[in-house]
mmCIF file of C-alpha atoms and ligand atoms in Angstrom:
data_model
loop_
_atom_site.group_PDB
_atom_site.id
_atom_site.type_symbol
_atom_site.label_atom_id
_atom_site.label_comp_id
_atom_site.label_asym_id
_atom_site.label_seq_id
_atom_site.Cartn_x
_atom_site.Cartn_y
_atom_site.Cartn_z
ATOM 1 C CA MET A 1 17.435 28.370 -0.854
ATOM 2 C CA ALA A 2 16.451 27.284 2.636
ATOM 3 C CA ASP A 3 16.833 23.630 3.528
ATOM 4 C CA ARG A 4 13.666 21.656 3.243
ATOM 5 C CA THR A 5 12.807 18.578 5.217
ATOM 6 C CA SER A 6 11.307 15.685 3.336
ATOM 7 C CA GLY A 7 8.014 15.999 5.259
ATOM 8 C CA THR A 8 5.219 13.482 5.282
ATOM 9 C CA ALA A 9 4.448 10.843 2.660
ATOM 10 C CA VAL A 10 1.341 8.739 2.202
ATOM 11 C CA CYS A 11 1.663 5.099 1.034
ATOM 12 C CA PRO A 12 -1.829 4.133 -0.175
ATOM 13 C CA GLY A 13 -3.172 0.700 -1.058
ATOM 14 C CA SER A 14 -5.794 -1.901 -0.334
ATOM 15 C CA TYR A 15 -3.315 -4.178 1.450
ATOM 16 C CA ASP A 16 -5.673 -7.158 1.333
ATOM 17 C CA PRO A 17 -3.513 -8.527 2.916
ATOM 18 C CA VAL A 18 -0.166 -6.795 3.353
ATOM 19 C CA THR A 19 2.741 -8.617 1.656
ATOM 20 C CA LEU A 20 6.485 -8.417 2.193
ATOM 21 C CA GLY A 21 6.567 -6.337 -1.021
ATOM 22 C CA HIS A 22 4.368 -3.698 0.653
ATOM 23 C CA ILE A 23 6.467 -3.798 3.837
ATOM 24 C CA ASP A 24 9.590 -3.254 1.734
ATOM 25 C CA ILE A 25 8.085 -0.130 0.107
ATOM 26 C CA ILE A 26 6.867 1.239 3.474
ATOM 27 C CA THR A 27 10.257 0.621 5.101
ATOM 28 C CA ARG A 28 12.164 2.278 2.248
ATOM 29 C CA THR A 29 9.782 5.260 2.317
ATOM 30 C CA ALA A 30 10.323 5.621 6.083
ATOM 31 C CA VAL A 31 14.065 6.026 5.465
ATOM 32 C CA VAL A 32 13.562 8.940 3.079
ATOM 33 C CA PHE A 33 10.624 10.809 4.677
ATOM 34 C CA ASP A 34 10.258 12.276 8.171
ATOM 35 C CA LYS A 35 6.833 10.731 8.590
ATOM 36 C CA VAL A 36 4.905 8.070 6.698
ATOM 37 C CA VAL A 37 1.165 7.515 6.831
ATOM 38 C CA VAL A 38 0.094 4.176 5.382
ATOM 39 C CA GLY A 39 -3.401 4.721 3.959
ATOM 40 C CA VAL A 40 -5.545 1.601 3.812
ATOM 41 C CA VAL A 41 -8.391 2.056 1.317
ATOM 42 C CA ASP A 42 -11.562 1.087 3.118
ATOM 43 C CA GLN A 43 -13.593 -0.004 0.093
ATOM 44 C CA PRO A 44 -11.424 -0.329 -3.049
ATOM 45 C CA VAL A 45 -13.434 0.593 -6.172
ATOM 46 C CA ARG A 46 -11.485 -1.309 -8.804
ATOM 47 C CA LYS A 47 -11.355 -4.551 -6.833
ATOM 48 C CA GLN A 48 -13.907 -7.041 -5.589
ATOM 49 C CA LYS A 49 -14.970 -7.059 -1.971
ATOM 50 C CA THR A 50 -11.934 -7.371 0.280
ATOM 51 C CA LEU A 51 -11.206 -10.615 2.137
ATOM 52 C CA PHE A 52 -10.232 -8.757 5.322
ATOM 53 C CA THR A 53 -11.955 -5.760 6.932
ATOM 54 C CA ALA A 54 -10.181 -2.400 6.971
ATOM 55 C CA GLU A 55 -9.540 -2.851 10.730
ATOM 56 C CA GLN A 56 -7.914 -6.244 10.145
ATOM 57 C CA ARG A 57 -5.789 -4.925 7.255
ATOM 58 C CA VAL A 58 -4.629 -1.991 9.401
ATOM 59 C CA ALA A 59 -3.788 -4.335 12.307
ATOM 60 C CA PHE A 60 -1.731 -6.673 10.065
ATOM 61 C CA ILE A 61 0.418 -3.748 8.913
ATOM 62 C CA GLU A 62 0.766 -2.333 12.429
ATOM 63 C CA GLY A 63 1.987 -5.740 13.581
ATOM 64 C CA GLU A 64 4.930 -5.521 11.163
ATOM 65 C CA LEU A 65 6.149 -2.012 11.935
ATOM 66 C CA GLU A 66 8.423 -2.765 14.843
ATOM 67 C CA GLY A 67 11.257 -0.228 14.922
ATOM 68 C CA LEU A 68 9.558 2.077 12.412
ATOM 69 C CA ASP A 69 8.451 4.763 14.824
ATOM 70 C CA ASN A 70 7.820 7.388 12.132
ATOM 71 C CA VAL A 71 5.088 5.279 10.458
ATOM 72 C CA THR A 72 1.375 5.293 11.283
ATOM 73 C CA VAL A 73 -1.423 3.301 9.665
ATOM 74 C CA LYS A 74 -4.950 4.608 9.032
ATOM 75 C CA SER A 75 -7.880 3.530 6.918
ATOM 76 C CA PHE A 76 -9.574 6.078 4.664
ATOM 77 C CA HIS A 77 -12.646 6.292 2.476
ATOM 78 C CA ASN A 78 -12.321 9.644 0.767
ATOM 79 C CA LEU A 79 -10.235 10.820 -2.191
ATOM 80 C CA LEU A 80 -6.565 9.952 -1.830
ATOM 81 C CA VAL A 81 -5.450 13.548 -2.383
ATOM 82 C CA GLU A 82 -7.849 14.699 0.359
ATOM 83 C CA PHE A 83 -6.516 12.024 2.704
ATOM 84 C CA ALA A 84 -2.980 13.214 1.934
ATOM 85 C CA ARG A 85 -3.937 16.835 2.694
ATOM 86 C CA GLU A 86 -5.676 15.880 5.946
ATOM 87 C CA ASN A 87 -2.415 14.269 7.035
ATOM 88 C CA GLY A 88 -0.221 17.168 5.983
ATOM 89 C CA ALA A 89 1.423 15.080 3.225
ATOM 90 C CA ARG A 90 2.602 16.640 -0.027
ATOM 91 C CA THR A 91 3.847 13.366 -1.436
ATOM 92 C CA ILE A 92 2.204 10.087 -2.391
ATOM 93 C CA VAL A 93 4.605 7.143 -2.623
ATOM 94 C CA LYS A 94 3.694 4.017 -4.577
ATOM 95 C CA GLY A 95 5.544 0.857 -5.461
ATOM 96 C CA LEU A 96 5.962 -0.102 -9.113
ATOM 97 C CA ARG A 97 6.277 -3.747 -10.064
ATOM 98 C CA ALA A 98 6.793 -5.125 -13.574
ATOM 99 C CA ILE A 99 5.318 -3.070 -16.423
ATOM 100 C CA SER A 100 1.777 -4.138 -15.498
ATOM 101 C CA ASP A 101 1.479 -1.437 -12.796
ATOM 102 C CA PHE A 102 2.637 1.351 -15.075
ATOM 103 C CA GLU A 103 -0.461 2.005 -17.164
ATOM 104 C CA TYR A 104 -2.803 2.160 -14.173
ATOM 105 C CA GLU A 105 -0.416 4.339 -12.165
ATOM 106 C CA PHE A 106 0.112 6.660 -15.123
ATOM 107 C CA GLU A 107 -3.635 7.244 -15.386
ATOM 108 C CA MET A 108 -4.085 7.751 -11.626
ATOM 109 C CA ASN A 109 -1.145 10.145 -11.628
ATOM 110 C CA GLN A 110 -2.797 12.380 -14.244
ATOM 111 C CA LEU A 111 -6.140 12.359 -12.407
ATOM 112 C CA ASN A 112 -4.581 13.158 -9.040
ATOM 113 C CA ARG A 113 -2.407 15.874 -10.598
ATOM 114 C CA LYS A 114 -5.508 17.498 -12.100
ATOM 115 C CA MET A 115 -7.327 17.476 -8.740
ATOM 116 C CA ALA A 116 -4.349 18.458 -6.610
ATOM 117 C CA PRO A 117 -1.361 19.902 -8.485
ATOM 118 C CA ASP A 118 0.290 20.657 -5.125
ATOM 119 C CA ILE A 119 0.609 16.965 -4.265
ATOM 120 C CA GLU A 120 3.384 15.055 -6.020
ATOM 121 C CA SER A 121 3.307 11.309 -6.658
ATOM 122 C CA THR A 122 6.583 9.417 -6.577
ATOM 123 C CA TYR A 123 7.380 5.780 -7.284
ATOM 124 C CA LEU A 124 9.781 3.267 -5.816
ATOM 125 C CA MET A 125 10.758 0.317 -7.966
ATOM 126 C CA ALA A 126 9.821 -3.024 -6.436
ATOM 127 C CA ALA A 127 12.722 -5.030 -5.067
ATOM 128 C CA PRO A 128 13.558 -7.850 -7.532
ATOM 129 C CA GLN A 129 12.471 -10.593 -5.101
ATOM 130 C CA TYR A 130 9.020 -8.969 -4.781
ATOM 131 C CA SER A 131 8.489 -7.837 -8.375
ATOM 132 C CA PHE A 132 5.872 -10.471 -9.074
ATOM 133 C CA LEU A 133 4.252 -10.502 -5.657
ATOM 134 C CA SER A 134 0.672 -9.254 -5.293
ATOM 135 C CA SER A 135 -2.056 -9.613 -2.666
ATOM 136 C CA SER A 136 -4.322 -11.300 -5.207
ATOM 137 C CA GLY A 137 -1.594 -13.786 -6.181
ATOM 138 C CA VAL A 138 -1.032 -14.586 -2.522
ATOM 139 C CA LYS A 139 -4.765 -15.208 -1.956
ATOM 140 C CA GLU A 140 -4.853 -17.547 -4.932
ATOM 141 C CA LEU A 141 -1.829 -19.467 -3.661
ATOM 142 C CA ALA A 142 -3.322 -19.667 -0.167
ATOM 143 C CA MET A 143 -6.611 -20.967 -1.538
ATOM 144 C CA PHE A 144 -4.808 -23.988 -2.969
ATOM 145 C CA GLY A 145 -2.606 -24.581 0.048
ATOM 146 C CA GLY A 146 0.580 -23.050 -1.433
ATOM 147 C CA ASP A 147 3.563 -22.156 0.735
ATOM 148 C CA LEU A 148 3.496 -18.437 1.619
ATOM 149 C CA THR A 149 6.918 -18.335 3.271
ATOM 150 C CA GLY A 150 8.870 -15.283 2.119
ATOM 151 C CA LEU A 151 5.759 -13.701 0.575
ATOM 152 C CA VAL A 152 3.728 -12.479 3.565
ATOM 153 C CA PRO A 153 4.539 -12.112 7.280
ATOM 154 C CA PRO A 154 3.999 -15.433 9.196
ATOM 155 C CA GLN A 155 1.062 -13.988 11.178
ATOM 156 C CA VAL A 156 -0.676 -12.990 7.932
ATOM 157 C CA ALA A 157 -0.033 -16.426 6.414
ATOM 158 C CA SER A 158 -1.862 -18.161 9.250
ATOM 159 C CA ARG A 159 -4.759 -15.667 9.212
ATOM 160 C CA LEU A 160 -5.095 -16.188 5.446
ATOM 161 C CA LYS A 161 -5.212 -19.925 5.896
ATOM 162 C CA GLU A 162 -7.957 -19.576 8.536
ATOM 163 C CA ALA A 163 -9.968 -17.109 6.442
ATOM 164 C CA LEU A 164 -9.881 -19.233 3.314
ATOM 165 C CA GLU A 165 -10.729 -22.469 5.099
ATOM 166 C CA ARG A 166 -13.972 -20.936 6.284
HETATM 167 P P1 ADP B 1 -1.987 -5.175 -4.735
HETATM 168 O O1 ADP B 1 -1.841 -4.675 -6.137
HETATM 169 O O2 ADP B 1 -0.985 -6.230 -4.352
HETATM 170 O O3 ADP B 1 -3.408 -5.502 -4.347
HETATM 171 P P2 ADP B 1 -2.219 -2.673 -3.308
HETATM 172 O O4 ADP B 1 -3.299 -2.096 -4.123
HETATM 173 O O5 ADP B 1 -2.510 -2.932 -1.877
HETATM 174 O O6 ADP B 1 -1.573 -3.992 -3.851
HETATM 175 O O7 ADP B 1 -0.905 -1.798 -3.459
HETATM 176 C C1 ADP B 1 -0.449 -0.793 -2.641
HETATM 177 C C2 ADP B 1 0.808 -0.224 -3.244
HETATM 178 O O8 ADP B 1 1.877 -1.163 -3.111
HETATM 179 C C3 ADP B 1 0.732 0.081 -4.725
HETATM 180 O O9 ADP B 1 1.523 1.228 -4.969
HETATM 181 C C4 ADP B 1 1.351 -1.130 -5.379
HETATM 182 O O10 ADP B 1 1.868 -0.847 -6.645
HETATM 183 C C5 ADP B 1 2.436 -1.442 -4.379
HETATM 184 N N1 ADP B 1 2.832 -2.829 -4.364
HETATM 185 C C6 ADP B 1 2.039 -3.905 -4.263
HETATM 186 N N2 ADP B 1 2.773 -5.048 -4.236
HETATM 187 C C7 ADP B 1 4.067 -4.669 -4.342
HETATM 188 C C8 ADP B 1 5.314 -5.360 -4.413
HETATM 189 N N3 ADP B 1 5.355 -6.686 -4.388
HETATM 190 N N4 ADP B 1 6.446 -4.635 -4.513
HETATM 191 C C9 ADP B 1 6.387 -3.283 -4.557
HETATM 192 N N5 ADP B 1 5.258 -2.569 -4.523
HETATM 193 C C10 ADP B 1 4.108 -3.240 -4.415
#
């Protein structure tokens, strides 16, 4: 069989805001795939209104990609499998934290498989130090003045503080 390259992967999410857990998944994906497109969901359906605009969420991620020249960041507002196709990606890569992510991801996997059997979803296990880290947890901590060191990039921590003080 001919050699295959790993091609392009899409890492989707709402990234409201990006955490070091997300950056870890993106970085690990960039080691395995030739190209990575981080897809920032413009208007997440299963979540409340986002704290940051899609442009701000994209810019936060872009600010943390130094040295990762095979990664690009784009916002999208269509079906994930369509976004993957538009970007020539055959693989969706997601991070899996503690068991809580599993049920939702399992359901999404079946739906995406039904719509686009040619696109495969794969999962990277969260690094232990980020297993309990979520954007919503970070926002809650920030709201009450908690220390965000080691959870989000410093630039994001100060933007969160500003946004929540308003
Ligand atoms: P959140 O659930 O924090 O709002 P997103 O919807 O933006 O995150 O998630 C984007 C992707 O990143 C999903 O695949 C999610 O499971 C994964 N992810 C989120 N936080 C982490 C983390 N701390 N470690 C590994 N993967 C994560």
